[in-house]
Short mmCIF file of C-alpha atoms and ligand atoms in Angstrom, two decimals:
data_model
loop_
_atom_site.label_atom_id
_atom_site.label_comp_id
_atom_site.label_asym_id
_atom_site.label_seq_id
_atom_site.Cartn_x
_atom_site.Cartn_y
_atom_site.Cartn_z
CA MET A 1 20.28 -68.25 -0.07
CA VAL A 2 17.77 -67.56 2.96
CA ASN A 3 14.10 -68.44 2.24
CA TYR A 4 11.13 -66.66 3.85
CA ILE A 5 8.31 -68.40 4.88
CA ILE A 6 5.56 -65.47 6.05
CA VAL A 7 2.61 -66.41 8.10
CA THR A 8 -0.68 -64.32 8.39
CA GLY A 9 -3.45 -64.88 9.86
CA GLY A 10 -7.51 -64.06 9.06
CA VAL A 11 -11.23 -64.58 10.27
CA VAL A 12 -10.69 -64.43 14.03
CA SER A 13 -7.46 -64.20 16.28
CA GLY A 14 -6.03 -66.44 18.54
CA LEU A 15 -6.47 -69.15 16.08
CA GLY A 16 -2.76 -70.68 16.95
CA LYS A 17 -0.95 -69.18 14.35
CA GLY A 18 2.27 -69.22 16.42
CA ILE A 19 2.01 -73.04 16.64
CA THR A 20 1.33 -73.21 13.00
CA THR A 21 4.21 -71.34 12.47
CA ALA A 22 6.69 -73.23 14.98
CA SER A 23 5.56 -76.54 13.33
CA ILE A 24 6.14 -75.42 9.55
CA GLY A 25 9.61 -74.44 11.17
CA LYS A 26 9.82 -77.96 12.87
CA ILE A 27 9.27 -79.97 9.86
CA LEU A 28 11.54 -77.87 7.82
CA GLN A 29 14.18 -78.40 10.41
CA LEU A 30 13.67 -82.46 10.60
CA HIS A 31 14.17 -82.41 7.43
CA GLY A 32 17.52 -81.04 7.99
CA TYR A 33 17.19 -77.37 7.15
CA LYS A 34 18.40 -74.67 9.68
CA VAL A 35 15.73 -72.45 10.84
CA THR A 36 14.84 -69.48 12.76
CA ALA A 37 11.87 -67.52 13.60
CA MET A 38 10.80 -64.12 13.96
CA LYS A 39 7.17 -62.67 15.38
CA ILE A 40 5.85 -59.12 14.29
CA ASP A 41 3.47 -57.28 16.71
CA PRO A 42 1.64 -54.62 15.46
CA TYR A 43 1.09 -53.05 18.59
CA MET A 44 2.73 -49.34 19.72
CA ASN A 45 4.51 -51.00 22.73
CA CYS A 46 8.13 -51.37 22.14
CA ASP A 47 8.34 -54.84 23.55
CA ALA A 48 5.53 -57.15 25.59
CA GLY A 49 7.07 -55.83 29.03
CA THR A 50 4.15 -53.33 29.56
CA LEU A 51 1.47 -55.60 28.72
CA ARG A 52 -0.98 -57.01 30.99
CA PRO A 53 -0.58 -61.03 31.09
CA THR A 54 -4.42 -61.40 31.42
CA GLU A 55 -5.15 -59.55 28.23
CA HIS A 56 -1.85 -60.60 26.15
CA GLY A 57 -0.65 -63.73 27.61
CA GLU A 58 2.39 -64.57 29.22
CA VAL A 59 5.51 -62.55 28.78
CA TRP A 60 8.55 -64.63 27.17
CA VAL A 61 11.91 -63.62 28.38
CA THR A 62 14.79 -64.33 25.84
CA GLU A 63 18.37 -65.38 26.86
CA ASP A 64 19.35 -61.87 25.92
CA GLY A 65 16.78 -60.26 27.96
CA GLY A 66 13.97 -59.34 25.84
CA GLU A 67 10.43 -59.18 26.58
CA ILE A 68 8.54 -60.50 24.06
CA ASP A 69 5.17 -62.11 22.85
CA GLN A 70 4.44 -65.88 24.11
CA ASP A 71 4.91 -66.99 20.50
CA LEU A 72 8.44 -66.96 20.58
CA GLY A 73 8.52 -69.61 23.40
CA HIS A 74 6.70 -71.62 21.04
CA TYR A 75 9.34 -71.24 18.42
CA GLU A 76 11.96 -71.87 21.04
CA ARG A 77 10.44 -75.18 22.32
CA PHE A 78 9.68 -76.31 19.21
CA LEU A 79 12.86 -75.79 17.38
CA ASP A 80 14.93 -76.08 20.43
CA ILE A 81 17.11 -72.83 19.51
CA ASN A 82 17.43 -69.46 21.53
CA ILE A 83 16.18 -66.77 19.83
CA PRO A 84 17.59 -63.11 20.44
CA LYS A 85 15.07 -60.33 21.02
CA TYR A 86 15.70 -58.67 17.95
CA HIS A 87 13.43 -61.38 16.16
CA ASN A 88 10.45 -59.38 17.53
CA ILE A 89 9.26 -56.72 15.67
CA THR A 90 6.92 -54.07 17.16
CA THR A 91 5.55 -51.03 15.67
CA GLY A 92 6.56 -49.01 18.31
CA GLN A 93 10.40 -50.43 17.63
CA VAL A 94 9.89 -49.59 13.76
CA TYR A 95 8.46 -45.83 14.18
CA GLY A 96 10.89 -45.26 17.06
CA ALA A 97 13.75 -46.19 14.66
CA VAL A 98 12.32 -43.92 11.80
CA ILE A 99 11.49 -41.20 14.09
CA GLU A 100 15.04 -41.05 15.40
CA LYS A 101 16.47 -41.29 11.80
CA GLU A 102 14.39 -38.22 10.65
CA ARG A 103 15.45 -36.05 13.87
CA LYS A 104 19.25 -37.27 12.88
CA GLY A 105 18.80 -36.15 9.36
CA LYS A 106 19.34 -39.53 7.84
CA TYR A 107 16.55 -38.74 5.40
CA LEU A 108 17.49 -35.14 5.00
CA GLY A 109 15.58 -33.42 2.43
CA LYS A 110 13.18 -36.29 1.83
CA THR A 111 9.47 -36.48 2.83
CA VAL A 112 9.37 -39.04 5.23
CA GLN A 113 6.25 -41.68 4.77
CA PRO A 114 4.66 -44.68 5.70
CA ILE A 115 5.74 -46.37 2.26
CA PRO A 116 8.94 -46.40 1.65
CA HIS A 117 10.46 -45.11 4.87
CA VAL A 118 8.55 -47.47 7.70
CA THR A 119 8.54 -50.43 5.07
CA ASP A 120 12.07 -49.92 4.41
CA GLU A 121 12.79 -49.93 8.32
CA ILE A 122 10.78 -53.18 8.47
CA LYS A 123 12.11 -55.16 5.84
CA ARG A 124 15.37 -54.14 6.77
CA ARG A 125 14.75 -55.82 10.38
CA ILE A 126 13.24 -58.97 8.80
CA ARG A 127 16.50 -59.21 6.80
CA LYS A 128 18.55 -58.74 9.87
CA PRO A 129 18.63 -62.37 11.38
CA SER A 130 19.87 -64.13 7.98
CA GLN A 131 22.79 -61.03 7.50
CA GLU A 132 23.98 -62.47 10.90
CA GLU A 133 24.01 -65.91 10.75
CA LYS A 134 23.33 -68.30 7.78
CA PHE A 135 19.66 -69.78 7.72
CA ASP A 136 18.08 -71.93 5.18
CA PHE A 137 14.38 -70.42 6.68
CA VAL A 138 13.28 -67.95 8.42
CA MET A 139 9.59 -68.14 9.64
CA VAL A 140 8.07 -64.72 10.01
CA GLU A 141 4.66 -64.71 11.79
CA ILE A 142 2.76 -61.56 11.39
CA GLY A 143 0.37 -61.01 14.43
CA GLY A 144 -3.22 -59.77 14.32
CA THR A 145 -5.81 -60.87 11.35
CA VAL A 146 -5.84 -59.80 7.80
CA GLY A 147 -7.80 -56.70 7.56
CA ASP A 148 -6.51 -54.88 10.98
CA TYR A 149 -5.54 -51.42 10.09
CA GLU A 150 -2.35 -52.03 12.38
CA ASN A 151 -0.68 -54.54 10.34
CA VAL A 152 -0.93 -53.16 7.08
CA LEU A 153 2.52 -51.74 6.48
CA PHE A 154 3.62 -55.00 7.76
CA LEU A 155 2.16 -56.82 4.81
CA GLU A 156 2.97 -54.17 2.25
CA ALA A 157 6.64 -54.68 3.67
CA VAL A 158 6.46 -58.65 3.13
CA ARG A 159 4.76 -58.03 -0.03
CA GLN A 160 7.54 -55.69 -1.31
CA MET A 161 10.39 -58.37 -0.36
CA LYS A 162 9.46 -60.85 -3.17
CA LEU A 163 9.08 -58.20 -5.67
CA GLU A 164 12.78 -57.11 -4.58
CA GLY A 165 13.99 -61.03 -5.28
CA ASP A 166 13.77 -62.34 -1.72
CA LYS A 167 12.35 -65.91 -1.89
CA VAL A 168 9.26 -66.09 0.06
CA LEU A 169 6.62 -68.10 0.49
CA TYR A 170 2.95 -66.92 2.12
CA PHE A 171 0.85 -68.96 4.05
CA HIS A 172 -2.12 -67.91 5.32
CA VAL A 173 -3.93 -69.36 8.25
CA THR A 174 -7.75 -68.87 8.80
CA TYR A 175 -10.62 -70.80 10.77
CA VAL A 176 -13.22 -72.62 8.82
CA PRO A 177 -16.01 -72.67 11.58
CA VAL A 178 -18.99 -75.20 11.80
CA LEU A 179 -22.43 -73.64 12.06
CA ASN A 180 -24.41 -75.59 15.10
CA ALA A 181 -27.70 -75.02 13.49
CA LEU A 182 -26.35 -76.54 9.62
CA GLY A 183 -23.82 -79.04 10.90
CA GLU A 184 -21.71 -77.80 8.43
CA ALA A 185 -18.09 -76.51 7.93
CA LYS A 186 -18.26 -73.06 5.97
CA THR A 187 -15.50 -71.50 3.91
CA LYS A 188 -16.87 -68.31 3.27
CA PRO A 189 -14.75 -66.55 6.13
CA THR A 190 -11.57 -68.14 4.61
CA GLN A 191 -12.61 -66.67 1.19
CA HIS A 192 -12.99 -63.25 2.25
CA SER A 193 -9.88 -63.19 4.52
CA VAL A 194 -7.99 -64.47 1.02
CA LYS A 195 -9.57 -61.79 -0.76
CA LEU A 196 -8.43 -59.45 1.16
CA LEU A 197 -5.00 -60.66 1.32
CA ARG A 198 -5.31 -60.58 -2.33
CA GLU A 199 -6.21 -56.91 -2.33
CA ILE A 200 -3.14 -55.98 -0.44
CA GLY A 201 -1.57 -57.99 -3.30
CA ILE A 202 -0.40 -60.96 -1.80
CA GLN A 203 -1.54 -64.09 -3.06
CA PRO A 204 -0.87 -67.29 -0.44
CA ASP A 205 0.98 -69.97 -1.73
CA PHE A 206 -0.70 -72.21 0.81
CA VAL A 207 -3.83 -71.51 3.21
CA VAL A 208 -3.93 -73.50 6.47
CA THR A 209 -7.36 -74.24 8.20
CA ARG A 210 -7.93 -74.17 11.37
CA SER A 211 -10.75 -76.07 12.34
CA ASP A 212 -12.59 -78.63 14.94
CA ASP A 213 -12.28 -81.69 12.45
CA PRO A 214 -10.20 -82.41 9.36
CA LEU A 215 -11.13 -80.43 6.20
CA ASP A 216 -13.10 -82.74 3.74
CA ASP A 217 -12.51 -82.83 -0.02
CA VAL A 218 -15.48 -80.89 -0.86
CA ARG A 219 -14.29 -77.40 1.40
CA ARG A 220 -10.89 -78.28 0.26
CA GLU A 221 -11.87 -77.94 -3.47
CA LYS A 222 -14.16 -74.70 -2.83
CA ILE A 223 -11.06 -73.09 -0.88
CA ALA A 224 -8.62 -74.09 -3.76
CA MET A 225 -11.04 -72.62 -6.40
CA PHE A 226 -11.99 -69.26 -4.62
CA CYS A 227 -8.47 -68.60 -3.01
CA ASN A 228 -6.52 -69.31 -6.23
CA ILE A 229 -4.54 -72.09 -5.23
CA HIS A 230 -4.17 -75.75 -5.75
CA GLU A 231 -5.87 -78.20 -3.72
CA GLU A 232 -3.13 -79.73 -2.31
CA ASP A 233 -2.08 -76.52 -0.87
CA VAL A 234 -4.73 -76.17 1.38
CA ILE A 235 -3.41 -77.43 4.57
CA SER A 236 -5.81 -79.01 7.30
CA ASN A 237 -4.68 -77.98 10.76
CA SER A 238 -7.83 -79.71 12.80
CA ASP A 239 -7.63 -79.59 16.59
CA ILE A 240 -5.61 -82.50 18.19
CA ASP A 241 -5.08 -83.02 21.93
CA ASN A 242 -1.37 -82.37 21.71
CA ILE A 243 0.33 -79.21 20.17
CA TYR A 244 3.72 -81.06 19.88
CA ALA A 245 1.91 -83.38 17.30
CA VAL A 246 0.84 -80.56 14.70
CA PRO A 247 4.17 -80.97 12.92
CA LEU A 248 3.40 -84.35 12.29
CA LEU A 249 -0.03 -83.75 11.08
CA PHE A 250 1.74 -81.41 8.56
CA GLU A 251 4.10 -84.00 7.41
CA GLU A 252 1.13 -86.42 6.69
CA GLN A 253 0.26 -83.97 4.51
CA HIS A 254 3.60 -83.78 2.82
CA LEU A 255 4.00 -80.10 3.59
CA CYS A 256 7.86 -80.14 3.78
CA LYS A 257 7.94 -81.58 0.34
CA LYS A 258 5.62 -79.03 -1.27
CA ILE A 259 7.61 -76.34 0.41
CA LEU A 260 10.76 -77.41 -1.07
CA ASN A 261 9.09 -78.06 -4.46
CA LYS A 262 7.87 -74.46 -4.72
CA LEU A 263 11.59 -73.41 -3.87
CA ASN A 264 13.30 -75.30 -6.11
CA LEU A 265 15.09 -76.86 -3.13
CA ARG A 266 16.44 -80.73 -2.76
CA LYS A 267 15.22 -82.79 -0.07
CA ASN A 268 17.64 -83.35 2.50
CA HIS A 269 18.25 -86.11 4.84
CA ASN A 270 15.44 -86.59 7.30
CA ASP A 271 15.26 -87.02 10.85
CA LEU A 272 11.49 -87.59 11.91
CA LYS A 273 12.08 -90.57 14.00
CA THR A 274 12.67 -89.27 17.36
CA TRP A 275 9.89 -86.99 17.37
CA LYS A 276 7.69 -89.53 16.13
CA ASN A 277 8.68 -91.67 18.95
CA PHE A 278 8.30 -88.84 21.43
CA ILE A 279 4.55 -88.29 20.01
CA THR A 280 3.83 -91.99 20.37
CA LYS A 281 5.29 -92.74 23.56
CA ILE A 282 3.35 -89.56 25.62
CA LYS A 283 0.03 -90.67 24.28
CA LYS A 284 0.49 -93.71 25.78
CA PHE A 285 0.76 -92.87 29.25
CA ASP A 286 -2.12 -93.14 31.78
CA LYS A 287 -0.47 -92.55 35.11
CA LYS A 288 -1.63 -89.20 36.35
CA ILE A 289 0.34 -86.47 38.11
CA ASN A 290 -1.63 -83.62 39.76
CA ILE A 291 -0.29 -80.34 40.33
CA GLY A 292 -1.51 -77.15 41.53
CA ILE A 293 -0.41 -73.70 39.98
CA VAL A 294 -1.17 -71.13 42.75
CA GLY A 295 -1.74 -68.18 41.01
CA LYS A 296 -3.89 -64.65 40.92
CA TYR A 297 -4.78 -64.51 37.19
CA PHE A 298 -8.27 -65.78 37.33
CA ASP A 299 -10.72 -62.96 36.65
CA ILE A 300 -11.03 -62.95 32.77
CA GLY A 301 -11.67 -66.65 32.14
CA SER A 302 -9.93 -69.96 31.88
CA SER A 303 -8.25 -69.70 28.50
CA GLN A 304 -6.55 -66.47 29.48
CA LEU A 305 -5.55 -67.87 32.36
CA SER A 306 -3.50 -70.48 31.35
CA ASP A 307 -1.81 -68.30 28.65
CA SER A 308 -0.55 -66.09 31.45
CA TYR A 309 1.43 -69.08 32.69
CA ILE A 310 1.94 -71.35 29.43
CA SER A 311 5.50 -71.73 29.78
CA VAL A 312 5.32 -73.20 33.46
CA ILE A 313 2.48 -75.76 31.93
CA GLU A 314 4.69 -76.48 29.02
CA ALA A 315 7.49 -76.88 31.90
CA VAL A 316 5.45 -79.31 33.71
CA LYS A 317 4.37 -81.32 31.13
CA HIS A 318 8.07 -82.09 29.70
CA ALA A 319 8.94 -82.89 33.02
CA ALA A 320 6.04 -85.14 33.81
CA TRP A 321 6.44 -86.99 29.81
CA ASP A 322 10.05 -87.52 30.76
CA ASN A 323 8.93 -89.38 33.89
CA ASN A 324 6.62 -91.78 32.06
CA LEU A 325 3.68 -89.54 33.65
CA ASN A 326 0.55 -87.55 32.30
CA PRO A 327 0.45 -84.23 33.65
CA GLU A 328 -2.69 -82.70 34.94
CA VAL A 329 -2.88 -79.24 35.67
CA GLN A 330 -5.10 -77.45 38.61
CA TRP A 331 -5.69 -73.83 39.25
CA ILE A 332 -5.87 -72.87 42.40
CA ASN A 333 -6.82 -69.34 43.26
CA SER A 334 -4.99 -67.97 46.19
CA LYS A 335 -7.80 -65.24 46.95
CA VAL A 336 -9.93 -68.48 47.90
CA PHE A 337 -7.23 -69.35 51.05
CA GLU A 338 -7.56 -65.93 52.00
CA LYS A 339 -11.57 -65.94 52.84
CA LYS A 340 -11.56 -69.36 53.80
CA PRO A 341 -8.36 -70.99 55.21
CA GLU A 342 -10.06 -73.95 55.86
CA LYS A 343 -9.63 -74.67 52.11
CA LEU A 344 -5.68 -75.11 52.64
CA SER A 345 -6.52 -78.60 53.21
CA THR A 346 -7.70 -79.48 50.02
CA LEU A 347 -3.74 -79.19 49.08
CA ASP A 348 -3.34 -82.49 50.63
CA ASP A 349 -4.84 -84.13 47.38
CA ILE A 350 -2.43 -82.23 45.15
CA ASP A 351 0.83 -84.04 44.29
CA GLY A 352 3.02 -80.74 43.94
CA ILE A 353 2.35 -77.01 44.36
CA ILE A 354 3.93 -74.32 42.01
CA VAL A 355 3.81 -70.81 42.95
CA PRO A 356 4.80 -69.05 39.76
CA GLY A 357 6.10 -65.35 39.14
CA GLY A 358 3.81 -62.38 39.34
CA PHE A 359 3.48 -59.01 40.29
CA GLY A 360 1.38 -56.78 42.55
CA LEU A 361 -0.18 -57.57 45.76
CA SER A 362 -3.61 -59.31 45.08
CA GLY A 363 -3.77 -62.97 46.23
CA ILE A 364 -0.34 -62.34 47.75
CA HIS A 365 -1.45 -63.43 51.37
CA GLY A 366 -2.89 -66.55 50.11
CA LYS A 367 -0.06 -67.51 48.11
CA ILE A 368 1.84 -67.31 51.55
CA GLU A 369 -0.24 -69.24 53.07
CA ALA A 370 -0.44 -72.05 50.55
CA ILE A 371 3.16 -71.92 50.76
CA GLN A 372 3.10 -72.28 54.51
CA TYR A 373 1.04 -75.54 54.26
CA ALA A 374 3.39 -76.86 51.64
CA ARG A 375 5.94 -76.62 53.80
CA GLU A 376 4.48 -78.24 57.06
CA HIS A 377 2.91 -80.92 55.25
CA ASP A 378 5.80 -82.16 53.04
CA ILE A 379 3.89 -81.15 49.80
CA PRO A 380 6.47 -80.92 47.22
CA TYR A 381 7.06 -77.35 46.27
CA LEU A 382 8.38 -75.43 43.43
CA GLY A 383 8.95 -71.72 43.53
CA LEU A 384 9.64 -69.37 40.88
CA CYS A 385 10.67 -65.99 40.99
CA LEU A 386 7.95 -64.43 43.11
CA GLY A 387 7.31 -68.24 44.59
CA MET A 388 10.65 -67.98 45.78
CA GLN A 389 10.31 -64.08 47.23
CA LEU A 390 7.33 -65.49 49.01
CA ALA A 391 8.63 -68.44 50.19
CA VAL A 392 11.42 -66.57 52.23
CA VAL A 393 8.83 -64.18 53.49
CA GLU A 394 6.71 -67.28 54.79
CA TYR A 395 9.91 -68.79 56.19
CA ALA A 396 11.24 -65.61 57.93
CA GLN A 397 7.72 -64.75 58.97
CA ASN A 398 6.78 -68.67 60.39
CA ALA A 399 10.42 -70.30 61.17
CA CYS A 400 12.57 -67.44 62.01
CA ASN A 401 10.34 -65.76 64.56
CA LEU A 402 10.45 -62.38 62.17
CA LYS A 403 6.47 -61.63 62.29
CA ASP A 404 6.34 -58.61 60.21
CA ALA A 405 8.99 -60.00 57.47
CA ASN A 406 7.76 -59.18 54.21
CA SER A 407 8.58 -58.05 50.55
CA ARG A 408 9.05 -54.36 50.18
CA GLU A 409 6.83 -55.02 47.22
CA VAL A 410 4.02 -55.72 49.32
CA ASP A 411 4.60 -53.64 52.42
CA LYS A 412 6.29 -50.80 51.86
CA LYS A 413 6.56 -50.29 55.72
CA THR A 414 7.72 -53.67 56.79
CA THR A 415 10.11 -53.76 59.68
CA HIS A 416 11.84 -56.60 57.91
CA PRO A 417 12.12 -56.23 54.33
CA VAL A 418 13.31 -59.87 53.67
CA ILE A 419 12.77 -59.02 50.02
CA ASP A 420 14.12 -55.93 48.85
CA PHE A 421 14.47 -53.79 45.49
CA ILE A 422 17.62 -54.95 43.91
CA PRO A 423 19.84 -51.45 44.28
CA ASP A 424 19.75 -50.14 40.65
CA GLN A 425 16.30 -50.42 40.79
CA VAL A 426 15.38 -47.73 43.39
CA ASN A 427 16.22 -44.89 40.58
CA ILE A 428 14.38 -46.61 37.97
CA ILE A 429 11.20 -46.51 39.82
CA GLN A 430 11.56 -42.84 41.13
CA ASP A 431 12.12 -41.91 37.54
CA SER A 432 9.08 -44.18 36.31
CA ARG A 433 11.36 -45.81 33.80
CA TYR A 434 9.34 -49.09 33.73
CA GLY A 435 10.08 -50.51 30.06
CA ALA A 436 12.94 -52.91 29.54
CA THR A 437 14.41 -51.96 33.41
CA MET A 438 13.68 -54.93 35.14
CA ARG A 439 16.74 -57.62 35.87
CA LEU A 440 16.35 -59.39 32.40
CA GLY A 441 17.62 -62.50 30.50
CA ALA A 442 19.97 -64.80 31.42
CA TYR A 443 22.60 -64.55 34.40
CA PRO A 444 24.88 -66.89 35.63
CA ALA A 445 24.50 -68.41 39.56
CA VAL A 446 27.01 -70.69 41.22
CA LEU A 447 25.60 -73.77 42.70
CA LYS A 448 26.66 -74.70 46.09
CA LYS A 449 28.50 -78.00 46.51
CA GLY A 450 26.09 -81.29 48.04
CA THR A 451 22.72 -79.42 47.72
CA LEU A 452 19.84 -80.51 45.93
CA VAL A 453 19.98 -78.03 43.16
CA GLN A 454 23.16 -78.87 42.35
CA LYS A 455 22.92 -82.18 41.79
CA LEU A 456 19.67 -81.76 39.79
CA TYR A 457 21.47 -79.34 37.58
CA GLY A 458 24.55 -81.54 37.58
CA LYS A 459 27.06 -78.76 37.50
CA ASN A 460 28.64 -76.06 39.46
CA LYS A 461 27.56 -72.81 37.24
CA ILE A 462 24.23 -72.47 35.46
CA TYR A 463 22.44 -69.63 33.84
CA GLU A 464 18.60 -69.31 33.79
CA ARG A 465 16.69 -66.16 32.82
CA HIS A 466 15.61 -63.34 35.14
CA ARG A 467 12.56 -60.84 35.20
CA HIS A 468 12.41 -59.08 38.37
CA ARG A 469 12.73 -56.01 40.59
CA TYR A 470 13.10 -57.41 43.96
CA GLU A 471 15.80 -59.58 45.49
CA VAL A 472 16.54 -61.55 48.86
CA ASN A 473 17.82 -58.67 50.96
CA PRO A 474 21.62 -60.08 52.06
CA LYS A 475 21.11 -58.43 55.45
CA TYR A 476 18.84 -61.53 56.51
CA VAL A 477 20.63 -64.21 54.66
CA ASP A 478 22.85 -65.31 57.79
CA ILE A 479 19.41 -65.47 59.83
CA LEU A 480 17.47 -67.54 57.23
CA GLU A 481 20.49 -69.87 57.27
CA GLU A 482 20.74 -70.11 60.59
CA ASN A 483 17.15 -71.03 60.92
CA ASP A 484 18.08 -73.98 58.16
CA LEU A 485 17.12 -72.67 54.90
CA VAL A 486 20.06 -73.09 52.48
CA PHE A 487 20.73 -70.74 49.60
CA SER A 488 21.70 -73.59 47.21
CA GLY A 489 23.12 -70.89 44.41
CA ARG A 490 24.04 -67.35 44.21
CA SER A 491 25.65 -64.80 41.67
CA PRO A 492 29.14 -65.34 40.97
CA ASP A 493 29.72 -62.43 43.54
CA GLY A 494 27.76 -63.99 46.03
CA VAL A 495 25.64 -61.22 46.58
CA LEU A 496 22.27 -62.10 45.02
CA MET A 497 20.56 -65.47 46.22
CA GLU A 498 19.14 -67.19 42.82
CA PHE A 499 18.46 -70.53 44.42
CA MET A 500 17.02 -71.81 47.93
CA GLU A 501 16.00 -75.13 49.27
CA LEU A 502 14.89 -76.84 52.61
CA PRO A 503 16.80 -80.07 53.47
CA SER A 504 14.25 -81.27 56.01
CA HIS A 505 11.74 -81.38 53.51
CA PRO A 506 11.08 -83.74 50.64
CA TYR A 507 11.12 -81.21 47.95
CA PHE A 508 10.81 -77.56 48.74
CA VAL A 509 13.06 -75.77 45.99
CA ALA A 510 12.31 -72.35 44.80
CA THR A 511 14.91 -69.76 42.40
CA GLN A 512 14.92 -66.30 41.71
CA ALA A 513 15.05 -67.11 38.01
CA HIS A 514 12.32 -68.39 35.48
CA PRO A 515 13.73 -72.21 34.83
CA GLU A 516 10.30 -72.79 32.88
CA PHE A 517 11.79 -70.45 29.67
CA LYS A 518 14.52 -72.88 29.23
CA SER A 519 12.29 -76.31 29.17
CA ARG A 520 12.15 -77.99 26.08
CA PRO A 521 10.53 -81.36 24.91
CA MET A 522 12.52 -84.14 25.82
CA LYS A 523 14.76 -81.91 27.51
CA PRO A 524 13.07 -80.91 31.08
CA SER A 525 14.33 -78.37 33.01
CA PRO A 526 16.34 -79.83 35.76
CA LEU A 527 14.00 -78.11 38.94
CA PHE A 528 10.79 -79.35 37.02
CA ASP A 529 12.25 -82.94 36.49
CA GLY A 530 13.34 -82.88 40.50
CA PHE A 531 9.83 -81.55 41.19
CA ILE A 532 7.87 -84.14 39.33
CA LYS A 533 9.90 -86.86 40.75
CA ALA A 534 8.92 -85.53 44.23
CA ALA A 535 5.52 -85.42 43.32
CA LYS A 536 5.57 -88.89 42.08
CA LYS A 537 6.85 -90.23 44.99
CA LYS A 538 3.87 -88.17 46.92
CA SER A 539 1.06 -89.83 44.72
CA LEU A 540 2.37 -93.05 45.83
CA ARG A 541 2.26 -91.92 49.40
CA LYS A 542 -1.64 -91.61 48.79
N1 LIG B 1 7.50 -59.21 41.69
C1 LIG B 1 8.66 -59.51 41.85
C2 LIG B 1 9.71 -58.58 41.29
O1 LIG B 1 9.62 -57.76 40.58
C3 LIG B 1 8.58 -61.01 41.15
C4 LIG B 1 8.58 -60.82 39.71
C5 LIG B 1 8.45 -62.23 39.10
O2 LIG B 1 7.76 -63.04 39.72
N2 LIG B 1 8.80 -62.37 37.89
O3 LIG B 1 10.79 -59.04 41.79
#
């Protein structure tokens, strides 16, 4: 029978509940259990595709084309599995489904109410993965904090699950602050948060405390007493420098054993060695590699900024670690180059440059200038989606003598739209159907024999995930290739350009896809791996 691990949060948002959920899942997986994970987002949007990355962080794209909260990315990276889009539940989806059923007369004669109709719909969705496939554990993270209006029905639904006979354990993740004036860790916010949860009818089985330093015995005792749990079930999750070490932090506190005991499950074999070795290995690297990410999301503060590109950063880390290097990521605001072109020479100090995905016009010209600089100064370059589109624009303008070349997204009137709408997108935009209508999810690409990209993948046909409305305009493929740009991968029908490279450059590779979504610890994405190797070579040239 499947077991559900429900993870709720309290006190403040942004506690790293996603990492906590992924890490609990990981230790269960490392002990031989089959684990998957779900994320509940209490907002009214049907998915994360229409949210602003600077407010909400990156939009994660699943293999089957879902646009989802970045936490699903953590689950995929930690658990090394592909998670389908229906593992993300939002209020918008749930209400949408209930209203549709009501209109179709599915509840005929009944008054349709939040309880039981909305909660039944939520439970149906939470139970769906284990009906489709056999899992030992389904991790269910509920977004937001206890006390928010918007997640009350989700909490009510998971409360009912236990009553209805599902095997459920509740984890509550809270924050234990240290007040500067007192220098003392305070447990009162945790006590209040658990009190709120108990008012809803949920008694947590475990309380996971987020804090700067490990929780001491005095606070542990207090939390146990006031939250009505055993001391050993207060799990300390203090700050550590590497998120991938969190599962080991839990293992040190015997969390897996405690979970299994509560569920009367026997211990399976354990395979912690590989993960432990991985963590020990990456802690040792002292050689640094300096990667610059040229982006535009810089107005809201540094923590939000890095969240907007989290999968790119993780992919850089995975590839760097695999090459025994310590990655250092620098944020480069492309708008700076628009005002001060002389700043472009600062790029010489960087070992490799990435232009990641993006939308809209701001900072575009600065990005194009940075790409030109990387191309002309042999700086390794990796272009991701928008980063490929702008590389093509730059090449058309400066190497193919098409001065007015541009992307239709940037300049609607350009005489040389080297990047243009994917044909289906024209009607979609005209009708303002923005939700879930981009080219989304994994698509195949056939790689050209003998190209660098084909060598890096070591295969002729690969699948990467996509999220875009524009593409290389087929009318310009010949002229670009005549000028030595190579399209090293295309859609199987040959129409869409999926990869490009410049053979004369040490590493100038770009893709219309987002390979960062498939990068995993110990399994770096081939394009990132090639990029880091080239960056390492450049660092030795210094
Ligand atoms: N804005 C571009 C497009 O829609 C690129 C999107 C992206 O980088 N994900 O095609």
